[in-house]
Amino acid sequence: MDGAINFTIGLSEGIAWPWPIAVYLFLAGISGGAVAVALMLNFFRHKTETTPIIKSASIIGLATILLGMLCLVLDLTNPLYFWRILVYYNPTSVMSIGVMLLLFYIPLVAVLMVMSFADTFSKWPLLGWVKPVCDRWKNSASGSMPSSWCWRLPSAPTPAS
Amino acid sequence: MSTINRRTFIKGTTAGSLFVLTLVGCSEKKSAPIKSAQAQGVTQGSAKPHYVMVFDQNKCVGCGECKEACAETNKTPAGVFRLAFRAPERERTRNGLPVLRKNRALRLRTQICSCFLSAVSRCACVRVCPTQAAHRDPETNIVTMDPDKCVGCKYCIAACPYNVRFINPQTRVAENCDFCLHTKLAKGEDPACVSKCRYGALAFGDLNDPNSYVAKLLDVKDAVRVRTYLGTEPSLRYIPVMKEKI
């Protein structure tokens, strides 16, 4: 007998999420795509230095994901209380898992951007300290890692010299 | 051989993902049994109460006093209600002309669609809420809100298959019917709509208590629930109108 009632009314109408959510998804796609393309290009070409592609991808990736965050936060009905979503977690909620991933991804892209623009920052007045910090970090990291930390693919295309 | 070539890699990942996906598919079916034995919700021997609301469509006349009592108790702003209410098709038309009916009052039918609270475990809003603001009250198992945790992401509204959640424009947090958990039930009273209904169309009680009114009522009446195939175990039961045409 369950389901005998034609149940059609409700308290809210339409889709709960308005257009900023769609814009956020688009921006997040641009960000992730740009960073992924740049990192994979370096990876498969066995490069570790900062290429122009890394530079542009990191700045595009950071700018779009931050704009996307703006969309997400402004879509909340309580935008000033967005920190609650960073404090309380629910592992069964896909949105909560997404927050965890973003907390991992956004600082990573920010670090990528700072490191790839360290040379540029050294020419700016107040940001001269960035390059020495990055260099020290790079040196300590390369000391602790094997020299050929790129995964060796036998059929990887050889970089054009 | 220290390196894997591309063909081996692709083969390996494809075979591995197929294996994992098969496992996932199998376990999904096993872990989601539809408890048809609990279709009428009688869970014997459990310590926690199983609160249900019974709505008798045959007794409802559509006066709407339940809605007013709900708004008064739950302090919802004007025009916003936790309880949806409709008297469908008071007058049908035939050839563009309204068909006049005798004793029209008896023909008003109502749908209350709030209070779809899962009494077992699979409530969509509780699962998707990223901050655990929508949660199950540990004592009564009633799904309720913690307004101090809600950010207003509207995920629960999008997820609710019964469309009974809404954003309160005053407090700006999501709300749902929690059987007046913090207002009336805390004082040991019935929910506002139940105590206000003068036609006995609404009943509320603990189904795990065999002596409760709702348990006795559901023993003798055929009650239906909406969209039970989703496994959400809604707590509102309808006694539907059987005589559609008199």
Tab-separated table of N, CA and C in Angstrom, chain A residues 25-149:
chain	number	residue	atom	x	y	z
A	25	LEU	N	31.666	25.394	-9.955
A	25	LEU	CA	32.111	24.134	-10.543
A	25	LEU	C	32.958	24.393	-11.784
A	26	PHE	N	32.540	25.370	-12.580
A	26	PHE	CA	33.300	25.732	-13.778
A	26	PHE	C	34.690	26.235	-13.394
A	27	LEU	N	34.739	27.150	-12.420
A	27	LEU	CA	36.024	27.726	-12.004
A	27	LEU	C	36.936	26.658	-11.402
A	28	ALA	N	36.367	25.780	-10.601
A	28	ALA	CA	37.176	24.718	-10.008
A	28	ALA	C	37.716	23.794	-11.088
A	29	GLY	N	36.910	23.577	-12.132
A	29	GLY	CA	37.384	22.751	-13.247
A	29	GLY	C	38.551	23.403	-13.964
A	30	ILE	N	38.456	24.716	-14.191
A	30	ILE	CA	39.568	25.433	-14.826
A	30	ILE	C	40.815	25.308	-13.968
A	31	SER	N	40.650	25.529	-12.672
A	31	SER	CA	41.798	25.512	-11.766
A	31	SER	C	42.475	24.149	-11.760
A	32	GLY	N	41.676	23.127	-11.517
A	32	GLY	CA	42.252	21.786	-11.462
A	32	GLY	C	42.850	21.375	-12.786
A	33	GLY	N	42.178	21.716	-13.876
A	33	GLY	CA	42.673	21.349	-15.203
A	33	GLY	C	43.987	22.030	-15.517
A	34	ALA	N	44.069	23.329	-15.220
A	34	ALA	CA	45.299	24.064	-15.513
A	34	ALA	C	46.477	23.486	-14.726
A	35	VAL	N	46.270	23.267	-13.435
A	35	VAL	CA	47.359	22.756	-12.594
A	35	VAL	C	47.741	21.340	-13.032
A	36	ALA	N	46.737	20.530	-13.345
A	36	ALA	CA	47.029	19.155	-13.740
A	36	ALA	C	47.817	19.132	-15.040
A	37	VAL	N	47.431	19.950	-16.022
A	37	VAL	CA	48.144	19.976	-17.303
A	37	VAL	C	49.586	20.399	-17.095
A	38	ALA	N	49.784	21.463	-16.298
A	38	ALA	CA	51.139	21.963	-16.100
A	38	ALA	C	52.012	20.936	-15.385
A	39	LEU	N	51.465	20.328	-14.343
A	39	LEU	CA	52.257	19.359	-13.583
A	39	LEU	C	52.564	18.125	-14.424
A	40	MET	N	51.593	17.681	-15.225
A	40	MET	CA	51.821	16.478	-16.028
A	40	MET	C	52.835	16.752	-17.124
A	41	LEU	N	52.784	17.983	-17.684
A	41	LEU	CA	53.777	18.306	-18.712
A	41	LEU	C	55.182	18.219	-18.123
A	42	ASN	N	55.387	18.812	-16.959
A	42	ASN	CA	56.698	18.742	-16.316
A	42	ASN	C	57.064	17.300	-15.974
A	43	PHE	N	56.085	16.567	-15.530
A	43	PHE	CA	56.322	15.200	-15.073
A	43	PHE	C	56.773	14.316	-16.230
A	44	PHE	N	56.036	14.394	-17.320
A	44	PHE	CA	56.358	13.498	-18.433
A	44	PHE	C	57.555	13.989	-19.234
A	45	ARG	N	57.916	15.249	-19.090
A	45	ARG	CA	59.119	15.727	-19.767
A	45	ARG	C	60.335	15.668	-18.840
A	46	HIS	N	60.169	15.091	-17.676
A	46	HIS	CA	61.271	14.920	-16.716
A	46	HIS	C	61.916	16.262	-16.384
A	47	LYS	N	61.073	17.255	-16.165
A	47	LYS	CA	61.603	18.563	-15.826
A	47	LYS	C	61.283	18.880	-14.381
A	48	THR	N	62.150	19.630	-13.741
A	48	THR	CA	61.840	20.087	-12.390
A	48	THR	C	61.887	21.607	-12.286
A	49	GLU	N	62.351	22.263	-13.338
A	49	GLU	CA	62.466	23.717	-13.233
A	49	GLU	C	61.117	24.379	-13.528
A	50	THR	N	61.029	25.661	-13.233
A	50	THR	CA	59.795	26.401	-13.431
A	50	THR	C	59.663	26.796	-14.890
A	51	THR	N	58.660	26.242	-15.536
A	51	THR	CA	58.425	26.583	-16.932
A	51	THR	C	57.377	27.686	-16.988
A	52	PRO	N	57.281	28.384	-18.120
A	52	PRO	CA	56.205	29.380	-18.251
A	52	PRO	C	54.822	28.766	-18.078
A	53	ILE	N	54.695	27.490	-18.470
A	53	ILE	CA	53.373	26.856	-18.311
A	53	ILE	C	53.046	26.696	-16.838
A	54	ILE	N	54.026	26.293	-16.028
A	54	ILE	CA	53.797	26.172	-14.583
A	54	ILE	C	53.394	27.524	-14.011
A	55	LYS	N	54.103	28.562	-14.474
A	55	LYS	CA	53.793	29.898	-13.957
A	55	LYS	C	52.361	30.295	-14.265
A	56	SER	N	51.980	30.186	-15.542
A	56	SER	CA	50.627	30.634	-15.906
A	56	SER	C	49.584	29.737	-15.265
A	57	ALA	N	49.838	28.417	-15.239
A	57	ALA	CA	48.838	27.513	-14.655
A	57	ALA	C	48.659	27.787	-13.172
A	58	SER	N	49.762	28.064	-12.469
A	58	SER	CA	49.610	28.266	-11.028
A	58	SER	C	48.842	29.539	-10.741
A	59	ILE	N	49.092	30.589	-11.527
A	59	ILE	CA	48.367	31.837	-11.221
A	59	ILE	C	46.911	31.730	-11.649
A	60	ILE	N	46.651	31.036	-12.786
A	60	ILE	CA	45.250	30.822	-13.184
A	60	ILE	C	44.555	29.929	-12.159
A	61	GLY	N	45.246	28.866	-11.760
A	61	GLY	CA	44.644	27.930	-10.813
A	61	GLY	C	44.310	28.579	-9.497
A	62	LEU	N	45.212	29.396	-8.996
A	62	LEU	CA	44.946	30.037	-7.704
A	62	LEU	C	43.816	31.058	-7.823
A	63	ALA	N	43.870	31.872	-8.893
A	63	ALA	CA	42.851	32.918	-9.031
A	63	ALA	C	41.471	32.304	-9.197
A	64	THR	N	41.342	31.266	-10.045
A	64	THR	CA	40.007	30.706	-10.283
A	64	THR	C	39.479	29.994	-9.051
A	65	ILE	N	40.344	29.268	-8.334
A	65	ILE	CA	39.812	28.545	-7.175
A	65	ILE	C	39.411	29.527	-6.080
A	66	LEU	N	40.126	30.654	-5.981
A	66	LEU	CA	39.726	31.630	-4.961
A	66	LEU	C	38.412	32.309	-5.350
A	67	LEU	N	38.252	32.601	-6.648
A	67	LEU	CA	36.964	33.145	-7.088
A	67	LEU	C	35.846	32.137	-6.825
A	68	GLY	N	36.153	30.875	-7.074
A	68	GLY	CA	35.160	29.832	-6.813
A	68	GLY	C	34.783	29.771	-5.344
A	69	MET	N	35.784	29.906	-4.471
A	69	MET	CA	35.491	29.922	-3.036
A	69	MET	C	34.583	31.086	-2.682
A	70	LEU	N	34.836	32.235	-3.346
A	70	LEU	CA	33.977	33.394	-3.115
A	70	LEU	C	32.534	33.055	-3.482
A	71	CYS	N	32.356	32.391	-4.652
A	71	CYS	CA	31.012	31.983	-5.066
A	71	CYS	C	30.383	31.084	-4.010
A	72	LEU	N	31.154	30.103	-3.543
A	72	LEU	CA	30.609	29.136	-2.583
A	72	LEU	C	30.193	29.829	-1.299
A	73	VAL	N	31.068	30.675	-0.792
A	73	VAL	CA	30.791	31.284	0.515
A	73	VAL	C	29.620	32.249	0.408
A	74	LEU	N	29.569	33.013	-0.688
A	74	LEU	CA	28.483	33.984	-0.804
A	74	LEU	C	27.151	33.300	-1.046
A	75	ASP	N	27.178	32.047	-1.495
A	75	ASP	CA	25.916	31.353	-1.709
A	75	ASP	C	25.325	30.837	-0.402
A	76	LEU	N	26.140	30.707	0.640
A	76	LEU	CA	25.606	30.263	1.929
A	76	LEU	C	24.608	31.299	2.431
A	77	THR	N	23.618	30.829	3.180
A	77	THR	CA	22.692	31.811	3.740
A	77	THR	C	23.326	32.516	4.934
A	78	ASN	N	24.355	31.918	5.512
A	78	ASN	CA	25.092	32.553	6.604
A	78	ASN	C	26.538	32.725	6.188
A	79	PRO	N	26.863	33.662	5.277
A	79	PRO	CA	28.245	33.724	4.755
A	79	PRO	C	29.278	33.992	5.843
A	80	LEU	N	28.893	34.753	6.872
A	80	LEU	CA	29.873	35.078	7.909
A	80	LEU	C	30.186	33.882	8.799
A	81	TYR	N	29.357	32.873	8.749
A	81	TYR	CA	29.589	31.686	9.570
A	81	TYR	C	30.184	30.545	8.757
A	82	PHE	N	30.862	30.889	7.630
A	82	PHE	CA	31.385	29.799	6.801
A	82	PHE	C	32.446	28.993	7.533
A	83	TRP	N	33.066	29.573	8.583
A	83	TRP	CA	34.104	28.847	9.318
A	83	TRP	C	33.538	27.606	10.002
A	84	ARG	N	32.216	27.578	10.212
A	84	ARG	CA	31.645	26.397	10.857
A	84	ARG	C	31.889	25.143	10.022
A	85	ILE	N	31.887	25.332	8.685
A	85	ILE	CA	32.058	24.162	7.815
A	85	ILE	C	33.507	23.687	7.866
A	86	LEU	N	34.427	24.566	8.300
A	86	LEU	CA	35.831	24.175	8.445
A	86	LEU	C	36.112	23.568	9.813
A	87	VAL	N	35.194	23.736	10.743
A	87	VAL	CA	35.409	23.251	12.104
A	87	VAL	C	34.694	21.924	12.330
A	88	TYR	N	33.444	21.850	11.833
A	88	TYR	CA	32.649	20.629	12.022
A	88	TYR	C	32.686	19.807	10.740
A	89	TYR	N	32.962	18.518	10.889
A	89	TYR	CA	33.028	17.657	9.708
A	89	TYR	C	32.073	16.487	9.850
A	90	ASN	N	31.644	15.988	8.700
A	90	ASN	CA	30.787	14.812	8.673
A	90	ASN	C	31.308	13.900	7.571
A	91	PRO	N	31.944	12.796	7.911
A	91	PRO	CA	32.580	11.966	6.879
A	91	PRO	C	31.599	11.350	5.892
A	92	THR	N	30.305	11.283	6.202
A	92	THR	CA	29.367	10.716	5.239
A	92	THR	C	28.894	11.754	4.232
A	93	SER	N	29.285	13.006	4.417
A	93	SER	CA	28.803	14.049	3.520
A	93	SER	C	29.843	14.332	2.437
A	94	VAL	N	29.410	14.261	1.199
A	94	VAL	CA	30.325	14.526	0.090
A	94	VAL	C	30.833	15.962	0.155
A	95	MET	N	29.957	16.870	0.592
A	95	MET	CA	30.375	18.266	0.678
A	95	MET	C	31.489	18.439	1.705
A	96	SER	N	31.385	17.717	2.811
A	96	SER	CA	32.412	17.817	3.843
A	96	SER	C	33.749	17.255	3.334
A	97	ILE	N	33.680	16.168	2.581
A	97	ILE	CA	34.908	15.607	1.998
A	97	ILE	C	35.506	16.613	1.016
A	98	GLY	N	34.633	17.288	0.256
A	98	GLY	CA	35.115	18.313	-0.661
A	98	GLY	C	35.816	19.449	0.071
A	99	VAL	N	35.302	19.809	1.236
A	99	VAL	CA	35.957	20.857	2.029
A	99	VAL	C	37.347	20.404	2.446
A	100	MET	N	37.455	19.132	2.857
A	100	MET	CA	38.778	18.614	3.239
A	100	MET	C	39.747	18.679	2.055
A	101	LEU	N	39.267	18.272	0.880
A	101	LEU	CA	40.137	18.283	-0.294
A	101	LEU	C	40.552	19.701	-0.647
A	102	LEU	N	39.611	20.643	-0.537
A	102	LEU	CA	39.949	22.033	-0.861
A	102	LEU	C	40.950	22.588	0.137
A	103	LEU	N	40.826	22.200	1.388
A	103	LEU	CA	41.788	22.657	2.389
A	103	LEU	C	43.185	22.143	2.080
A	104	PHE	N	43.257	21.023	1.367
A	104	PHE	CA	44.541	20.477	0.972
A	104	PHE	C	45.023	21.135	-0.321
A	105	TYR	N	44.079	21.360	-1.230
A	105	TYR	CA	44.433	21.800	-2.589
A	105	TYR	C	44.810	23.279	-2.642
A	106	ILE	N	44.043	24.127	-1.981
A	106	ILE	CA	44.255	25.567	-2.123
A	106	ILE	C	45.622	25.994	-1.589
A	107	PRO	N	46.043	25.558	-0.385
A	107	PRO	CA	47.403	25.914	0.046
A	107	PRO	C	48.474	25.368	-0.885
A	108	LEU	N	48.229	24.187	-1.445
A	108	LEU	CA	49.209	23.596	-2.352
A	108	LEU	C	49.373	24.458	-3.606
A	109	VAL	N	48.262	24.909	-4.173
A	109	VAL	CA	48.334	25.774	-5.353
A	109	VAL	C	48.964	27.108	-4.995
A	110	ALA	N	48.672	27.596	-3.794
A	110	ALA	CA	49.272	28.866	-3.372
A	110	ALA	C	50.791	28.727	-3.271
A	111	VAL	N	51.259	27.608	-2.706
A	111	VAL	CA	52.700	27.379	-2.598
A	111	VAL	C	53.317	27.267	-3.990
A	112	LEU	N	52.624	26.568	-4.881
A	112	LEU	CA	53.118	26.429	-6.255
A	112	LEU	C	53.255	27.790	-6.916
A	113	MET	N	52.251	28.646	-6.687
A	113	MET	CA	52.277	29.976	-7.295
A	113	MET	C	53.451	30.778	-6.722
A	114	VAL	N	53.607	30.773	-5.417
A	114	VAL	CA	54.670	31.564	-4.782
A	114	VAL	C	56.033	31.077	-5.257
A	115	MET	N	56.196	29.760	-5.327
A	115	MET	CA	57.505	29.240	-5.707
A	115	MET	C	57.820	29.513	-7.170
A	116	SER	N	56.792	29.458	-8.036
A	116	SER	CA	57.085	29.685	-9.447
A	116	SER	C	57.275	31.170	-9.756
A	117	PHE	N	56.759	32.033	-8.884
A	117	PHE	CA	56.936	33.464	-9.105
A	117	PHE	C	57.982	34.067	-8.168
A	118	ALA	N	58.814	33.227	-7.556
A	118	ALA	CA	59.792	33.737	-6.588
A	118	ALA	C	60.744	34.729	-7.240
A	119	ASP	N	61.155	34.453	-8.480
A	119	ASP	CA	62.067	35.364	-9.166
A	119	ASP	C	61.425	36.736	-9.368
A	120	THR	N	60.168	36.732	-9.775
A	120	THR	CA	59.456	37.993	-9.979
A	120	THR	C	59.300	38.749	-8.671
A	121	PHE	N	58.972	37.991	-7.613
A	121	PHE	CA	58.758	38.641	-6.316
A	121	PHE	C	60.038	39.305	-5.811
A	122	SER	N	61.207	38.748	-6.170
A	122	SER	CA	62.449	39.316	-5.651
A	122	SER	C	62.694	40.717	-6.202
A	123	LYS	N	62.019	41.051	-7.294
A	123	LYS	CA	62.183	42.395	-7.845
A	123	LYS	C	61.217	43.381	-7.202
A	124	TRP	N	60.255	42.872	-6.458
A	124	TRP	CA	59.262	43.757	-5.850
A	124	TRP	C	59.749	44.231	-4.494
A	125	PRO	N	59.236	45.390	-4.057
A	125	PRO	CA	59.803	45.990	-2.835
A	125	PRO	C	59.705	45.125	-1.583
A	126	LEU	N	58.534	44.696	-1.198
A	126	LEU	CA	58.381	44.077	0.127
A	126	LEU	C	58.490	42.553	0.105
A	127	LEU	N	58.668	41.974	-1.074
A	127	LEU	CA	58.612	40.519	-1.165
A	127	LEU	C	59.973	39.904	-1.467
A	128	GLY	N	61.055	40.617	-1.132
A	128	GLY	CA	62.382	40.092	-1.411
A	128	GLY	C	62.723	38.843	-0.630
A	129	TRP	N	62.051	38.632	0.496
A	129	TRP	CA	62.372	37.482	1.347
A	129	TRP	C	61.856	36.177	0.769
A	130	VAL	N	60.984	36.271	-0.257
A	130	VAL	CA	60.338	35.044	-0.742
A	130	VAL	C	61.349	34.113	-1.396
A	131	LYS	N	62.224	34.686	-2.236
A	131	LYS	CA	63.118	33.834	-3.016
A	131	LYS	C	64.110	33.053	-2.145
A	132	PRO	N	64.780	33.697	-1.169
A	132	PRO	CA	65.682	32.903	-0.313
A	132	PRO	C	64.967	31.762	0.402
A	133	VAL	N	63.750	32.033	0.875
A	133	VAL	CA	62.996	30.983	1.578
A	133	VAL	C	62.723	29.814	0.631
A	134	CYS	N	62.271	30.166	-0.590
A	134	CYS	CA	61.958	29.122	-1.559
A	134	CYS	C	63.210	28.330	-1.920
A	135	ASP	N	64.311	29.050	-2.110
A	135	ASP	CA	65.552	28.363	-2.492
A	135	ASP	C	65.999	27.409	-1.396
A	136	ARG	N	65.922	27.887	-0.157
A	136	ARG	CA	66.344	27.026	0.941
A	136	ARG	C	65.464	25.777	1.007
A	137	TRP	N	64.180	25.996	0.793
A	137	TRP	CA	63.251	24.868	0.866
A	137	TRP	C	63.510	23.874	-0.266
A	138	LYS	N	63.753	24.440	-1.466
A	138	LYS	CA	64.038	23.580	-2.619
A	138	LYS	C	65.279	22.751	-2.366
A	139	ASN	N	66.331	23.389	-1.826
A	139	ASN	CA	67.585	22.664	-1.611
A	139	ASN	C	67.415	21.553	-0.590
A	140	SER	N	66.697	21.878	0.486
A	140	SER	CA	66.528	20.845	1.503
A	140	SER	C	65.670	19.714	0.962
A	141	ALA	N	64.671	20.056	0.129
A	141	ALA	CA	63.816	19.012	-0.421
A	141	ALA	C	64.592	18.141	-1.398
A	142	SER	N	65.409	18.757	-2.248
A	142	SER	CA	66.129	17.953	-3.246
A	142	SER	C	67.200	17.111	-2.570
A	143	GLY	N	67.685	17.547	-1.391
A	143	GLY	CA	68.646	16.719	-0.682
A	143	GLY	C	68.010	15.469	-0.114
A	144	SER	N	66.761	15.586	0.306
A	144	SER	CA	66.121	14.447	0.948
A	144	SER	C	65.495	13.495	-0.054
A	145	MET	N	65.307	13.953	-1.282
A	145	MET	CA	64.649	13.092	-2.269
A	145	MET	C	65.678	12.477	-3.195
A	146	PRO	N	65.366	11.337	-3.786
A	146	PRO	CA	66.276	10.783	-4.795
A	146	PRO	C	66.390	11.721	-5.982
A	147	SER	N	67.557	11.674	-6.634
A	147	SER	CA	67.826	12.659	-7.679
A	147	SER	C	66.833	12.527	-8.828
A	148	SER	N	66.471	11.305	-9.169
A	148	SER	CA	65.504	11.133	-10.257
A	148	SER	C	64.169	10.738	-9.639
A	149	TRP	N	63.489	11.701	-8.995
A	149	TRP	CA	62.261	11.356	-8.295
A	149	TRP	C	61.077	11.271	-9.248
